[in-house]
Structures are given as C-alpha cells and as structure tokens.
mmCIF file of C-alpha atoms and ligand atoms in Angstrom:
data_model
loop_
_atom_site.group_PDB
_atom_site.id
_atom_site.type_symbol
_atom_site.label_atom_id
_atom_site.label_comp_id
_atom_site.label_asym_id
_atom_site.label_seq_id
_atom_site.Cartn_x
_atom_site.Cartn_y
_atom_site.Cartn_z
ATOM 1 C CA MET A 25 0.402 64.428 35.424
ATOM 2 C CA ASP A 26 -0.432 64.422 31.614
ATOM 3 C CA THR A 27 -1.828 61.076 30.752
ATOM 4 C CA THR A 28 -3.019 59.422 27.621
ATOM 5 C CA LEU A 29 -5.679 57.546 29.421
ATOM 6 C CA PHE A 30 -7.341 60.863 30.402
ATOM 7 C CA SER A 31 -6.879 62.624 27.124
ATOM 8 C CA SER A 32 -9.887 62.902 24.873
ATOM 9 C CA LEU A 33 -10.510 60.643 21.905
ATOM 10 C CA THR A 34 -12.600 61.094 18.858
ATOM 11 C CA ILE A 35 -14.303 58.028 17.228
ATOM 12 C CA PRO A 36 -14.973 59.178 13.692
ATOM 13 C CA ALA A 37 -18.194 58.818 11.780
ATOM 14 C CA PRO A 38 -18.801 58.847 8.001
ATOM 15 C CA THR A 39 -20.118 62.466 8.243
ATOM 16 C CA GLY A 40 -19.659 65.240 10.765
ATOM 17 C CA GLN A 41 -17.321 65.541 13.703
ATOM 18 C CA GLY A 42 -17.712 62.033 15.117
ATOM 19 C CA LEU A 43 -17.983 61.293 18.811
ATOM 20 C CA THR A 44 -15.508 62.846 21.203
ATOM 21 C CA LEU A 45 -15.019 60.901 24.412
ATOM 22 C CA ARG A 46 -13.874 62.809 27.538
ATOM 23 C CA ASN A 47 -11.170 60.066 28.101
ATOM 24 C CA ARG A 48 -10.157 56.657 26.810
ATOM 25 C CA THR A 49 -11.886 54.477 29.351
ATOM 26 C CA ILE A 50 -14.659 52.343 27.903
ATOM 27 C CA LEU A 51 -17.078 50.239 29.928
ATOM 28 C CA SER A 52 -17.163 46.821 28.351
ATOM 29 C CA PRO A 53 -20.690 45.450 27.773
ATOM 30 C CA MET A 54 -21.752 43.112 30.593
ATOM 31 C CA CYS A 55 -25.122 41.386 30.759
ATOM 32 C CA GLN A 56 -26.766 42.057 34.120
ATOM 33 C CA TYR A 57 -29.420 39.308 33.645
ATOM 34 C CA ALA A 58 -31.643 41.677 35.618
ATOM 35 C CA VAL A 59 -34.786 42.103 33.551
ATOM 36 C CA GLU A 60 -37.706 41.110 35.751
ATOM 37 C CA ARG A 61 -40.610 40.100 33.622
ATOM 38 C CA GLN A 62 -38.953 38.635 30.563
ATOM 39 C CA ASP A 63 -40.022 41.800 28.769
ATOM 40 C CA GLY A 64 -36.554 43.108 27.921
ATOM 41 C CA VAL A 65 -37.255 46.427 29.652
ATOM 42 C CA ALA A 66 -34.591 48.212 31.748
ATOM 43 C CA ASN A 67 -35.630 48.723 35.401
ATOM 44 C CA ASP A 68 -34.260 50.272 38.641
ATOM 45 C CA TRP A 69 -31.333 47.849 38.653
ATOM 46 C CA HIS A 70 -30.122 49.090 35.257
ATOM 47 C CA LEU A 71 -30.605 52.761 36.244
ATOM 48 C CA GLN A 72 -28.548 52.394 39.391
ATOM 49 C CA HIS A 73 -25.923 50.279 37.576
ATOM 50 C CA TYR A 74 -25.340 52.470 34.549
ATOM 51 C CA GLY A 75 -26.037 55.553 36.631
ATOM 52 C CA SER A 76 -23.320 54.725 39.171
ATOM 53 C CA LEU A 77 -20.853 53.917 36.339
ATOM 54 C CA ALA A 78 -21.756 57.214 34.637
ATOM 55 C CA ALA A 79 -21.052 59.110 37.827
ATOM 56 C CA GLY A 80 -17.661 57.407 37.983
ATOM 57 C CA GLY A 81 -16.200 59.032 34.989
ATOM 58 C CA TRP A 82 -16.212 56.563 32.018
ATOM 59 C CA GLY A 83 -15.469 58.047 28.642
ATOM 60 C CA LEU A 84 -17.927 55.718 26.977
ATOM 61 C CA ILE A 85 -20.361 53.273 28.569
ATOM 62 C CA THR A 86 -21.354 50.297 26.383
ATOM 63 C CA VAL A 87 -24.693 48.993 27.587
ATOM 64 C CA GLU A 88 -24.813 45.233 27.755
ATOM 65 C CA SER A 89 -25.795 42.817 25.034
ATOM 66 C CA THR A 90 -29.262 43.980 23.914
ATOM 67 C CA THR A 91 -31.173 41.665 21.655
ATOM 68 C CA VAL A 92 -32.775 42.726 18.346
ATOM 69 C CA ASN A 93 -35.643 40.229 18.601
ATOM 70 C CA PRO A 94 -37.096 38.046 21.277
ATOM 71 C CA VAL A 95 -35.611 34.758 19.913
ATOM 72 C CA GLY A 96 -32.127 36.306 19.975
ATOM 73 C CA ARG A 97 -32.013 36.790 23.731
ATOM 74 C CA ILE A 98 -29.003 35.195 25.423
ATOM 75 C CA SER A 99 -31.262 34.541 28.405
ATOM 76 C CA PRO A 100 -34.870 35.333 29.461
ATOM 77 C CA ARG A 101 -33.513 38.193 31.453
ATOM 78 C CA ASP A 102 -31.725 40.179 28.634
ATOM 79 C CA LEU A 103 -32.493 43.719 27.588
ATOM 80 C CA GLY A 104 -34.124 44.140 24.221
ATOM 81 C CA LEU A 105 -34.566 46.953 21.727
ATOM 82 C CA TYR A 106 -37.461 45.710 19.603
ATOM 83 C CA ASP A 107 -40.541 47.348 21.223
ATOM 84 C CA ASP A 108 -41.658 50.797 22.478
ATOM 85 C CA ASP A 109 -41.326 50.064 26.179
ATOM 86 C CA GLN A 110 -37.815 48.836 25.735
ATOM 87 C CA GLU A 111 -36.934 51.930 23.759
ATOM 88 C CA ALA A 112 -38.319 54.143 26.480
ATOM 89 C CA GLY A 113 -36.311 52.245 29.093
ATOM 90 C CA HIS A 114 -33.034 52.779 27.085
ATOM 91 C CA ALA A 115 -33.909 56.449 26.619
ATOM 92 C CA HIS A 116 -34.196 56.894 30.351
ATOM 93 C CA LEU A 117 -30.801 55.296 30.926
ATOM 94 C CA VAL A 118 -29.105 57.305 28.197
ATOM 95 C CA SER A 119 -30.618 60.532 29.405
ATOM 96 C CA PHE A 120 -29.168 59.956 32.860
ATOM 97 C CA MET A 121 -25.742 58.847 31.550
ATOM 98 C CA HIS A 122 -25.475 61.949 29.318
ATOM 99 C CA ARG A 123 -26.226 64.205 32.303
ATOM 100 C CA GLN A 124 -23.181 62.699 33.954
ATOM 101 C CA GLY A 125 -20.993 63.631 30.990
ATOM 102 C CA THR A 126 -20.423 60.160 29.593
ATOM 103 C CA ALA A 127 -21.146 58.985 26.032
ATOM 104 C CA ALA A 128 -23.308 55.942 25.632
ATOM 105 C CA ALA A 129 -23.196 53.041 23.281
ATOM 106 C CA VAL A 130 -25.433 50.031 23.065
ATOM 107 C CA GLN A 131 -24.274 46.545 22.061
ATOM 108 C CA LEU A 132 -26.766 44.916 19.621
ATOM 109 C CA ASN A 133 -26.826 41.242 19.533
ATOM 110 C CA HIS A 134 -28.554 38.020 18.410
ATOM 111 C CA ALA A 135 -27.428 34.935 20.301
ATOM 112 C CA GLY A 136 -28.411 32.347 17.668
ATOM 113 C CA GLY A 137 -27.864 28.865 19.030
ATOM 114 C CA ARG A 138 -26.758 30.321 22.405
ATOM 115 C CA ALA A 139 -30.062 32.023 22.949
ATOM 116 C CA SER A 140 -32.578 30.809 25.530
ATOM 117 C CA GLY A 141 -29.652 30.222 27.962
ATOM 118 C CA GLN A 142 -29.495 30.159 31.757
ATOM 119 C CA PRO A 143 -28.340 33.525 33.184
ATOM 120 C CA TRP A 144 -24.695 33.018 34.096
ATOM 121 C CA LEU A 145 -24.544 32.352 37.851
ATOM 122 C CA ALA A 146 -21.963 30.425 39.862
ATOM 123 C CA GLY A 147 -23.306 26.937 40.794
ATOM 124 C CA THR A 148 -25.987 26.764 38.052
ATOM 125 C CA PRO A 149 -25.601 24.086 35.359
ATOM 126 C CA GLY A 150 -25.712 26.517 32.383
ATOM 127 C CA GLY A 151 -26.970 25.620 28.937
ATOM 128 C CA SER A 152 -30.516 25.985 27.609
ATOM 129 C CA VAL A 153 -33.510 26.998 29.744
ATOM 130 C CA PRO A 154 -36.059 24.201 29.141
ATOM 131 C CA ILE A 155 -39.092 25.269 26.993
ATOM 132 C CA ASP A 156 -41.468 24.449 29.887
ATOM 133 C CA GLU A 157 -39.488 26.770 32.243
ATOM 134 C CA GLY A 158 -39.609 29.841 30.002
ATOM 135 C CA GLY A 159 -37.087 28.805 27.283
ATOM 136 C CA TRP A 160 -37.743 28.813 23.557
ATOM 137 C CA GLN A 161 -36.683 27.148 20.339
ATOM 138 C CA THR A 162 -33.533 28.844 19.003
ATOM 139 C CA VAL A 163 -32.607 29.653 15.441
ATOM 140 C CA GLY A 164 -29.085 29.865 13.834
ATOM 141 C CA MET A 165 -26.843 28.785 11.073
ATOM 142 C CA THR A 166 -27.340 25.024 11.206
ATOM 143 C CA ASP A 167 -29.510 22.321 12.694
ATOM 144 C CA GLN A 168 -26.955 21.621 15.451
ATOM 145 C CA SER A 169 -26.249 22.415 19.005
ATOM 146 C CA VAL A 170 -23.583 25.023 19.092
ATOM 147 C CA ALA A 171 -22.329 24.331 22.632
ATOM 148 C CA PRO A 172 -22.587 21.693 25.337
ATOM 149 C CA LYS A 173 -25.980 21.633 27.148
ATOM 150 C CA TYR A 174 -27.547 23.879 24.476
ATOM 151 C CA ARG A 175 -30.506 22.551 22.528
ATOM 152 C CA THR A 176 -30.400 21.791 18.790
ATOM 153 C CA THR A 177 -31.012 24.972 16.844
ATOM 154 C CA THR A 178 -33.300 25.336 13.829
ATOM 155 C CA ALA A 179 -31.368 26.469 10.788
ATOM 156 C CA LEU A 180 -32.558 29.737 9.254
ATOM 157 C CA ASP A 181 -33.074 29.909 5.525
ATOM 158 C CA GLU A 182 -31.950 32.911 3.473
ATOM 159 C CA GLU A 183 -35.105 34.829 4.196
ATOM 160 C CA GLY A 184 -34.674 34.214 7.911
ATOM 161 C CA LEU A 185 -31.126 35.550 7.821
ATOM 162 C CA HIS A 186 -32.292 38.695 5.905
ATOM 163 C CA ASP A 187 -34.947 39.148 8.566
ATOM 164 C CA ILE A 188 -32.233 39.208 11.234
ATOM 165 C CA ALA A 189 -30.311 41.868 9.401
ATOM 166 C CA THR A 190 -33.600 43.896 9.219
ATOM 167 C CA ASP A 191 -34.109 43.426 12.980
ATOM 168 C CA PHE A 192 -30.658 44.749 13.663
ATOM 169 C CA ALA A 193 -31.462 47.784 11.476
ATOM 170 C CA THR A 194 -34.826 48.430 13.255
ATOM 171 C CA ALA A 195 -33.109 48.166 16.623
ATOM 172 C CA ALA A 196 -30.468 50.698 15.406
ATOM 173 C CA GLN A 197 -33.270 53.177 14.554
ATOM 174 C CA ARG A 198 -34.710 52.709 18.070
ATOM 175 C CA ALA A 199 -31.190 53.162 19.495
ATOM 176 C CA ASP A 200 -30.972 56.509 17.716
ATOM 177 C CA ILE A 201 -34.313 57.578 19.097
ATOM 178 C CA ALA A 202 -33.312 56.518 22.546
ATOM 179 C CA GLY A 203 -30.363 58.913 22.192
ATOM 180 C CA TYR A 204 -27.397 56.541 21.999
ATOM 181 C CA ASP A 205 -24.132 57.988 20.637
ATOM 182 C CA ALA A 206 -22.717 54.755 19.206
ATOM 183 C CA ILE A 207 -23.673 51.208 18.361
ATOM 184 C CA GLN A 208 -21.433 48.186 18.883
ATOM 185 C CA ILE A 209 -22.494 45.141 16.895
ATOM 186 C CA HIS A 210 -21.665 41.914 18.747
ATOM 187 C CA ALA A 211 -19.753 39.576 16.434
ATOM 188 C CA ALA A 212 -17.836 37.900 19.278
ATOM 189 C CA HIS A 213 -18.131 35.371 22.108
ATOM 190 C CA GLY A 214 -19.940 32.553 20.340
ATOM 191 C CA TYR A 215 -23.213 34.364 19.457
ATOM 192 C CA LEU A 216 -24.938 34.339 16.035
ATOM 193 C CA LEU A 217 -22.482 36.427 13.996
ATOM 194 C CA HIS A 218 -19.444 34.627 15.515
ATOM 195 C CA GLN A 219 -21.289 31.222 14.870
ATOM 196 C CA SER A 220 -21.596 32.348 11.169
ATOM 197 C CA LEU A 221 -17.945 33.536 10.914
ATOM 198 C CA SER A 222 -16.321 30.401 12.389
ATOM 199 C CA PRO A 223 -15.855 27.255 10.254
ATOM 200 C CA ILE A 224 -16.331 25.306 13.542
ATOM 201 C CA THR A 225 -19.988 26.225 13.820
ATOM 202 C CA ASN A 226 -20.795 27.320 10.247
ATOM 203 C CA THR A 227 -21.013 24.150 8.184
ATOM 204 C CA ARG A 228 -23.633 25.476 5.747
ATOM 205 C CA THR A 229 -23.161 24.641 2.061
ATOM 206 C CA ASP A 230 -25.216 27.556 0.634
ATOM 207 C CA GLU A 231 -24.010 31.073 0.018
ATOM 208 C CA TYR A 232 -23.934 31.818 3.865
ATOM 209 C CA GLY A 233 -21.310 29.138 4.474
ATOM 210 C CA GLY A 234 -18.158 27.637 3.008
ATOM 211 C CA ASP A 235 -15.294 30.008 2.294
ATOM 212 C CA PHE A 236 -14.457 33.420 3.926
ATOM 213 C CA THR A 237 -16.862 35.176 1.593
ATOM 214 C CA GLY A 238 -19.773 32.911 2.488
ATOM 215 C CA ARG A 239 -19.117 32.876 6.299
ATOM 216 C CA THR A 240 -18.745 36.652 6.482
ATOM 217 C CA ARG A 241 -21.843 37.312 4.393
ATOM 218 C CA LEU A 242 -24.274 37.664 7.324
ATOM 219 C CA THR A 243 -21.910 40.011 9.187
ATOM 220 C CA TYR A 244 -21.676 42.208 6.110
ATOM 221 C CA GLU A 245 -25.435 42.241 5.705
ATOM 222 C CA VAL A 246 -25.938 43.238 9.373
ATOM 223 C CA VAL A 247 -23.262 45.937 9.270
ATOM 224 C CA ASP A 248 -24.620 47.382 6.008
ATOM 225 C CA ALA A 249 -28.262 47.280 7.315
ATOM 226 C CA VAL A 250 -27.306 48.952 10.564
ATOM 227 C CA ARG A 251 -25.050 51.549 8.858
ATOM 228 C CA ALA A 252 -27.918 52.443 6.521
ATOM 229 C CA ALA A 253 -30.417 52.774 9.396
ATOM 230 C CA TRP A 254 -28.145 54.604 11.817
ATOM 231 C CA PRO A 255 -27.215 58.269 11.292
ATOM 232 C CA ALA A 256 -24.086 58.678 9.319
ATOM 233 C CA SER A 257 -22.924 61.231 11.857
ATOM 234 C CA LYS A 258 -22.782 58.559 14.589
ATOM 235 C CA PRO A 259 -20.015 55.969 14.920
ATOM 236 C CA LEU A 260 -20.623 52.269 14.275
ATOM 237 C CA GLY A 261 -18.402 49.722 16.059
ATOM 238 C CA VAL A 262 -17.905 45.934 15.992
ATOM 239 C CA ARG A 263 -16.721 43.609 18.747
ATOM 240 C CA ILE A 264 -14.821 40.637 17.407
ATOM 241 C CA SER A 265 -13.357 37.562 18.782
ATOM 242 C CA ALA A 266 -10.065 37.868 17.016
ATOM 243 C CA THR A 267 -9.413 34.140 17.181
ATOM 244 C CA ASP A 268 -11.131 30.945 18.360
ATOM 245 C CA TRP A 269 -7.830 29.626 19.681
ATOM 246 C CA VAL A 270 -8.535 26.363 17.847
ATOM 247 C CA GLU A 271 -6.724 24.976 14.728
ATOM 248 C CA GLY A 272 -9.138 25.339 11.851
ATOM 249 C CA GLY A 273 -11.338 27.896 13.627
ATOM 250 C CA TRP A 274 -11.837 31.616 13.063
ATOM 251 C CA ASP A 275 -8.341 33.175 13.319
ATOM 252 C CA LEU A 276 -6.483 36.537 13.554
ATOM 253 C CA GLU A 277 -5.675 36.616 9.821
ATOM 254 C CA SER A 278 -9.426 36.298 8.975
ATOM 255 C CA SER A 279 -10.240 38.888 11.667
ATOM 256 C CA ILE A 280 -7.857 41.384 10.132
ATOM 257 C CA ARG A 281 -9.158 40.768 6.600
ATOM 258 C CA LEU A 282 -12.642 41.308 7.809
ATOM 259 C CA VAL A 283 -12.207 44.415 9.958
ATOM 260 C CA ARG A 284 -9.976 46.119 7.389
ATOM 261 C CA ASP A 285 -12.663 45.840 4.832
ATOM 262 C CA LEU A 286 -15.430 46.800 7.261
ATOM 263 C CA VAL A 287 -13.433 49.932 8.126
ATOM 264 C CA GLU A 288 -12.274 50.827 4.603
ATOM 265 C CA ASN A 289 -15.607 50.147 2.793
ATOM 266 C CA HIS A 290 -18.530 49.662 5.153
ATOM 267 C CA GLY A 291 -18.476 52.622 7.553
ATOM 268 C CA VAL A 292 -17.227 50.857 10.676
ATOM 269 C CA THR A 293 -15.011 53.220 12.762
ATOM 270 C CA TRP A 294 -14.488 51.365 16.001
ATOM 271 C CA VAL A 295 -13.178 47.865 16.491
ATOM 272 C CA ASP A 296 -13.250 46.329 20.007
ATOM 273 C CA VAL A 297 -10.970 43.322 20.223
ATOM 274 C CA SER A 298 -11.746 40.272 22.358
ATOM 275 C CA SER A 299 -11.352 36.551 21.690
ATOM 276 C CA GLY A 300 -12.803 33.087 22.104
ATOM 277 C CA GLY A 301 -16.195 32.195 23.521
ATOM 278 C CA LEU A 302 -17.248 29.825 20.812
ATOM 279 C CA VAL A 303 -15.609 26.569 22.090
ATOM 280 C CA ALA A 304 -13.845 25.755 25.297
ATOM 281 C CA THR A 305 -10.076 25.634 24.940
ATOM 282 C CA SER A 306 -7.112 25.504 27.251
ATOM 283 C CA LEU A 307 -5.312 27.926 24.863
ATOM 284 C CA GLN A 308 -7.591 30.849 25.818
ATOM 285 C CA PRO A 309 -5.217 33.242 27.781
ATOM 286 C CA ALA A 310 -5.882 34.982 31.044
ATOM 287 C CA GLY A 311 -3.907 37.355 33.291
ATOM 288 C CA PRO A 312 -3.242 41.130 33.111
ATOM 289 C CA GLY A 313 -4.115 42.609 29.669
ATOM 290 C CA PHE A 314 -4.484 39.144 28.153
ATOM 291 C CA HIS A 315 -5.708 40.334 24.725
ATOM 292 C CA VAL A 316 -3.247 43.191 24.242
ATOM 293 C CA THR A 317 -1.176 41.510 21.502
ATOM 294 C CA LEU A 318 -4.337 40.798 19.489
ATOM 295 C CA GLY A 319 -5.446 44.404 19.964
ATOM 296 C CA ALA A 320 -2.046 45.619 18.860
ATOM 297 C CA ALA A 321 -2.151 43.391 15.796
ATOM 298 C CA VAL A 322 -5.527 44.818 14.754
ATOM 299 C CA LYS A 323 -4.390 48.368 15.483
ATOM 300 C CA ASN A 324 -1.351 47.836 13.333
ATOM 301 C CA ALA A 325 -3.476 46.458 10.511
ATOM 302 C CA LEU A 326 -5.665 49.532 10.672
ATOM 303 C CA ALA A 327 -2.770 51.990 11.040
ATOM 304 C CA ASN A 328 -3.532 53.766 7.741
ATOM 305 C CA THR A 329 -7.175 54.404 8.798
ATOM 306 C CA ASP A 330 -8.680 56.669 11.385
ATOM 307 C CA ALA A 331 -10.588 53.861 13.064
ATOM 308 C CA VAL A 332 -10.389 53.584 16.843
ATOM 309 C CA VAL A 333 -9.177 50.224 18.229
ATOM 310 C CA SER A 334 -9.967 49.198 21.818
ATOM 311 C CA VAL A 335 -9.027 45.991 23.575
ATOM 312 C CA VAL A 336 -10.633 44.167 26.438
ATOM 313 C CA GLY A 337 -9.370 41.547 28.855
ATOM 314 C CA GLY A 338 -7.763 41.619 32.265
ATOM 315 C CA ILE A 339 -7.218 45.346 32.360
ATOM 316 C CA SER A 340 -7.429 46.593 35.880
ATOM 317 C CA SER A 341 -4.457 48.746 36.839
ATOM 318 C CA PRO A 342 -4.337 52.411 35.723
ATOM 319 C CA GLU A 343 -0.590 52.147 35.062
ATOM 320 C CA GLN A 344 -1.000 49.150 32.840
ATOM 321 C CA ALA A 345 -3.804 50.911 30.862
ATOM 322 C CA GLU A 346 -1.693 54.038 30.548
ATOM 323 C CA THR A 347 1.285 52.099 29.180
ATOM 324 C CA MET A 348 -0.878 50.219 26.638
ATOM 325 C CA LEU A 349 -2.082 53.577 25.358
ATOM 326 C CA ARG A 350 1.126 55.558 25.550
ATOM 327 C CA THR A 351 3.039 52.922 23.591
ATOM 328 C CA GLY A 352 0.297 53.081 20.913
ATOM 329 C CA GLN A 353 -0.722 49.442 21.177
ATOM 330 C CA VAL A 354 -4.442 50.522 21.124
ATOM 331 C CA ASP A 355 -6.384 53.740 21.282
ATOM 332 C CA ALA A 356 -8.701 52.954 24.203
ATOM 333 C CA VAL A 357 -9.227 50.356 26.955
ATOM 334 C CA SER A 358 -12.366 48.331 27.502
ATOM 335 C CA ILE A 359 -12.827 47.284 31.097
ATOM 336 C CA GLY A 360 -15.286 44.721 32.339
ATOM 337 C CA ARG A 361 -15.022 42.958 35.659
ATOM 338 C CA ALA A 362 -12.849 45.605 37.250
ATOM 339 C CA ALA A 363 -15.752 48.029 36.613
ATOM 340 C CA MET A 364 -18.287 45.823 38.451
ATOM 341 C CA ARG A 365 -15.832 45.711 41.408
ATOM 342 C CA ASN A 366 -15.276 49.477 41.189
ATOM 343 C CA PRO A 367 -17.872 51.367 39.149
ATOM 344 C CA HIS A 368 -15.825 54.531 39.685
ATOM 345 C CA TRP A 369 -12.680 53.002 38.203
ATOM 346 C CA PRO A 370 -11.909 55.989 35.933
ATOM 347 C CA ALA A 371 -12.228 58.555 38.741
ATOM 348 C CA ASN A 372 -9.982 56.494 40.976
ATOM 349 C CA ALA A 373 -7.534 55.819 38.190
ATOM 350 C CA ALA A 374 -7.276 59.491 37.459
ATOM 351 C CA ALA A 375 -6.495 60.196 41.102
ATOM 352 C CA LYS A 376 -3.879 57.437 41.172
ATOM 353 C CA LEU A 377 -2.222 58.784 37.999
ATOM 354 C CA ARG A 378 -2.145 62.278 39.560
ATOM 355 C CA VAL A 379 -4.486 63.948 37.056
ATOM 356 C CA PRO A 380 -5.156 67.466 38.460
ATOM 357 C CA ARG A 381 -8.037 67.306 40.908
ATOM 358 C CA GLU A 382 -10.308 69.595 38.901
ATOM 359 C CA GLU A 383 -9.903 67.312 35.876
ATOM 360 C CA ILE A 384 -10.851 64.078 37.582
ATOM 361 C CA PRO A 385 -13.917 62.805 35.683
ATOM 362 C CA CYS A 386 -16.804 62.237 38.122
ATOM 363 C CA ALA A 387 -20.240 63.547 39.003
ATOM 364 C CA PRO A 388 -19.955 67.072 40.473
ATOM 365 C CA GLN A 389 -21.580 65.757 43.600
ATOM 366 C CA TYR A 390 -18.457 63.532 44.072
ATOM 367 C CA TRP A 391 -15.889 66.184 43.186
ATOM 368 C CA ARG A 392 -16.065 67.089 46.875
ATOM 369 C CA ALA A 393 -14.401 63.806 47.675
ATOM 370 C CA GLN A 394 -11.273 64.817 45.775
ATOM 371 C CA TRP A 395 -10.514 67.745 48.138
HETATM 372 C C1 LIG B 418 -21.131 39.260 34.032
HETATM 373 C C2 LIG B 418 -20.586 39.432 32.650
HETATM 374 C C3 LIG B 418 -21.385 39.700 31.638
HETATM 375 C C4 LIG B 418 -20.878 39.877 30.318
HETATM 376 N N1 LIG B 418 -21.679 40.212 29.314
HETATM 377 C C5 LIG B 418 -21.218 40.564 28.142
HETATM 378 C C6 LIG B 418 -21.982 41.125 27.100
HETATM 379 O O1 LIG B 418 -23.180 41.416 27.258
HETATM 380 N N2 LIG B 418 -21.375 41.409 25.889
HETATM 381 C C7 LIG B 418 -20.044 41.157 25.654
HETATM 382 O O2 LIG B 418 -19.544 41.420 24.544
HETATM 383 N N3 LIG B 418 -19.286 40.661 26.675
HETATM 384 C C8 LIG B 418 -19.789 40.392 27.826
HETATM 385 N N4 LIG B 418 -18.894 39.984 28.893
HETATM 386 C C9 LIG B 418 -17.476 39.950 28.591
HETATM 387 C C10 LIG B 418 -16.905 41.322 29.026
HETATM 388 O O3 LIG B 418 -17.420 42.391 28.299
HETATM 389 C C11 LIG B 418 -15.350 41.238 28.884
HETATM 390 O O4 LIG B 418 -15.075 41.103 27.544
HETATM 391 C C12 LIG B 418 -14.687 40.151 29.689
HETATM 392 O O5 LIG B 418 -15.187 40.128 31.021
HETATM 393 C C13 LIG B 418 -13.156 40.313 29.745
HETATM 394 O O6 LIG B 418 -12.832 41.576 30.224
HETATM 395 P P1 LIG B 418 -12.417 41.916 31.750
HETATM 396 O O7 LIG B 418 -11.202 41.022 32.017
HETATM 397 O O8 LIG B 418 -12.130 43.347 31.841
HETATM 398 O O9 LIG B 418 -13.574 41.480 32.606
HETATM 399 C C14 LIG B 418 -19.419 39.756 30.093
HETATM 400 C C15 LIG B 418 -18.622 39.503 31.273
HETATM 401 C C16 LIG B 418 -19.152 39.329 32.530
HETATM 402 C C17 LIG B 418 -18.204 39.145 33.653
#
C-alpha cells in the first residue's frame, strides 16, 4: 500500500538541499540516564539503544537531551557535548546510525533550575540530587525553586545568559563535527528556555523578563547563536511546549507567535510540538495522539512556510500515525515510549500497513525476517 508515513520527507535548510528522511517516523528524544561516571560520555548502553533503533527503520533519530555545559545537566547521568570525549562518543553513535540508513539529530538542552535532578525512576522521590551526593548548585532565570523538591536556583545575570547561548553554539559546532544531520533545541518541558518563556517561572524585571519580547529574548539568543555556528546546509529544529495548560502561563498563541518568527526570520525549519512539563496540572491531556490538535494548530500557522511540523504524544498505532499525516495535520510523527517498547516500530508499522516487503525500512540483516 502507498502510505504517507513511509514516504520521504525533506526538512529544509537555509542553503542547499536540506535533509531528506527515508520516512516520516521520528524517534522522540528520551533521556536514558545511563552515563556511568558522570562524565557525559556515551557508552555501550547508548550504542545498543540507538543502534537497535537505527536498525528498526526510523527516518530520524533524535538523541536524548544532551547538555551544553556541566551545570545544565538534567541529572548526573546525562549525555553532554562540551568536551572532546563526549564529542567522540556522539561521533561513534552517529556513524553507526548512519550506516543503518537513518538520519540523526541531537537535542541540545540546559535544564536551568531543573538541573541536578534525580534520574527519573519509579519509586524514587525525584527532585534535586543533594550536593553531598553528587548534585550541584543550579543556575537559572530567578533566585527561586522552579519545581517542588528542587533546590533554589541562582539567577544568572546578563553575562551568564550570554555565556549559555555561547555554550549552545559551541555544542552545535561539536555536533557538526560528530556528524549530526540536525539539531533540536529543547525549549520545552520545564527546562531553562521554557523557564524563561513562561510568565510562571520568569519573574525577572530586566530585559530578559516581563513581556513577550523579554521572555523570548534568551530563546532568540540561543537560536541565533546556534544557527550561526551550525552549517547553513543543515536543519535547525526547536521543540516547544505549546502551552503550560495553566491560566496566565505560556500558551498556544504565544507559541505560534514565537515559532512563526523563528521560522520566517531566524532559520528554524523544524518545529516539534509537545506541551506542559513546567507545572503539574490536571488539564494536561493523555491518550492516543494527545497533542495532535496543538500540532495541527502550529502546522496551520506555518502553512505558508516550508517548515516541517512534527507532533509527539501518545502515538503508537501505525494507522493512527498514517491518518494524522494523510489528513495533513502534521508532516511527521515523533514517537517516544512506544519506541522503547518496540525499537523496531517503523519496520513493524510498515509491515502492518502493507508496505511492499522490499521497501520495509530495516537493517539488511533483518530484511530476511520479512520473507
Ligand atoms: C524515559 C523518558 C525520557 C525522556 N526524555 C526526554 C528528553 O530527553 N527530551 C525531551 O524533549 N523529552 C523527553 N521525554 C519525553 C518524550 O520525548 C515524549 O515527548 C513523551 O514521552 C510523550 O511521547 P510518547 O507518548 O510517544 O511517549 C522523555 C520521556 C521518557 C518516557
């Protein structure tokens, strides 16, 4: 059967041909909390994890939240991209993924007040890792705690915020050397850029706070710094939380205003739509495809551009993904937990949608399973 899910997709770039994906399945970034010596370096776990996914046919694999400096790590066990060993570890992953025919993106992040956190595990209390157990003092937009059980953050001054934009740019240069095809800047899920965007957590009174212009300033600085450091021939993406689901918080209207300008004037060509993560709220939806209306709203707002819009959240059935694409709600699907349950989700989905056997995306070693 002819499917949209398994048709190719090009994410444009400011110059050149852009990045053509073999299909429209995108692996959503998911922290593995698997770094062993707090050194931010990928190890055997990461190679088997991303390697297995790459063999399973993804169009684009987005490697988990990778921090741009040590203070920005979500947890002590995060990947980093701020030293040579980390860069070499990423290069090894990318080389293997490319050999399986998948494109590779890295999600660059700074966790701000949510740094130094406990790796997310069922049954653990969450919140900050104590300093005497390997945690560290966090930095962010204000001298406040940004979430329950997280320590009080030290507010960065203007110079400190500029330094963060510079760290993002340096990590982008390392990402290029490591061979990545795309970068996704993490501006969602309650981390530093989202903390700066939302009026709930950004109560600054200087030029990095206040109105929309002030609260988006850091995001613009980071995007512009990365775009300048990252080859113009490679796509730059942004993941947003389209709304905080809280009255008076960051909302869809602000998201659309931001991403439209980022796409039209700042070289962003891929927007990945998520939501929430800043404050707990009962309004946060769940269930099959729970962000699709937000993704469709962003897609609609960017209809006169060539930017690619993907959406994440509760996508697990191939038929549902196919319908979302065929009806033009979004251009691509980002898939998280279903990929951890089944790393070969694309190959299995292709078989289920009756894609011709010889076109099923998977490692040649596994083609034999299709016969
Ligand atoms: C274990 C785990 C780790 C995650 N780590 C990240 C991350 O590094 N960056 C990010 O943007 N989202 C992260 N997420 C969120 C997922 O990318 C995704 O947005 C979310 O799980 C909803 O999609 P799903 O319903 O397909 O799982 C994580 C989710 C899980 C389950």
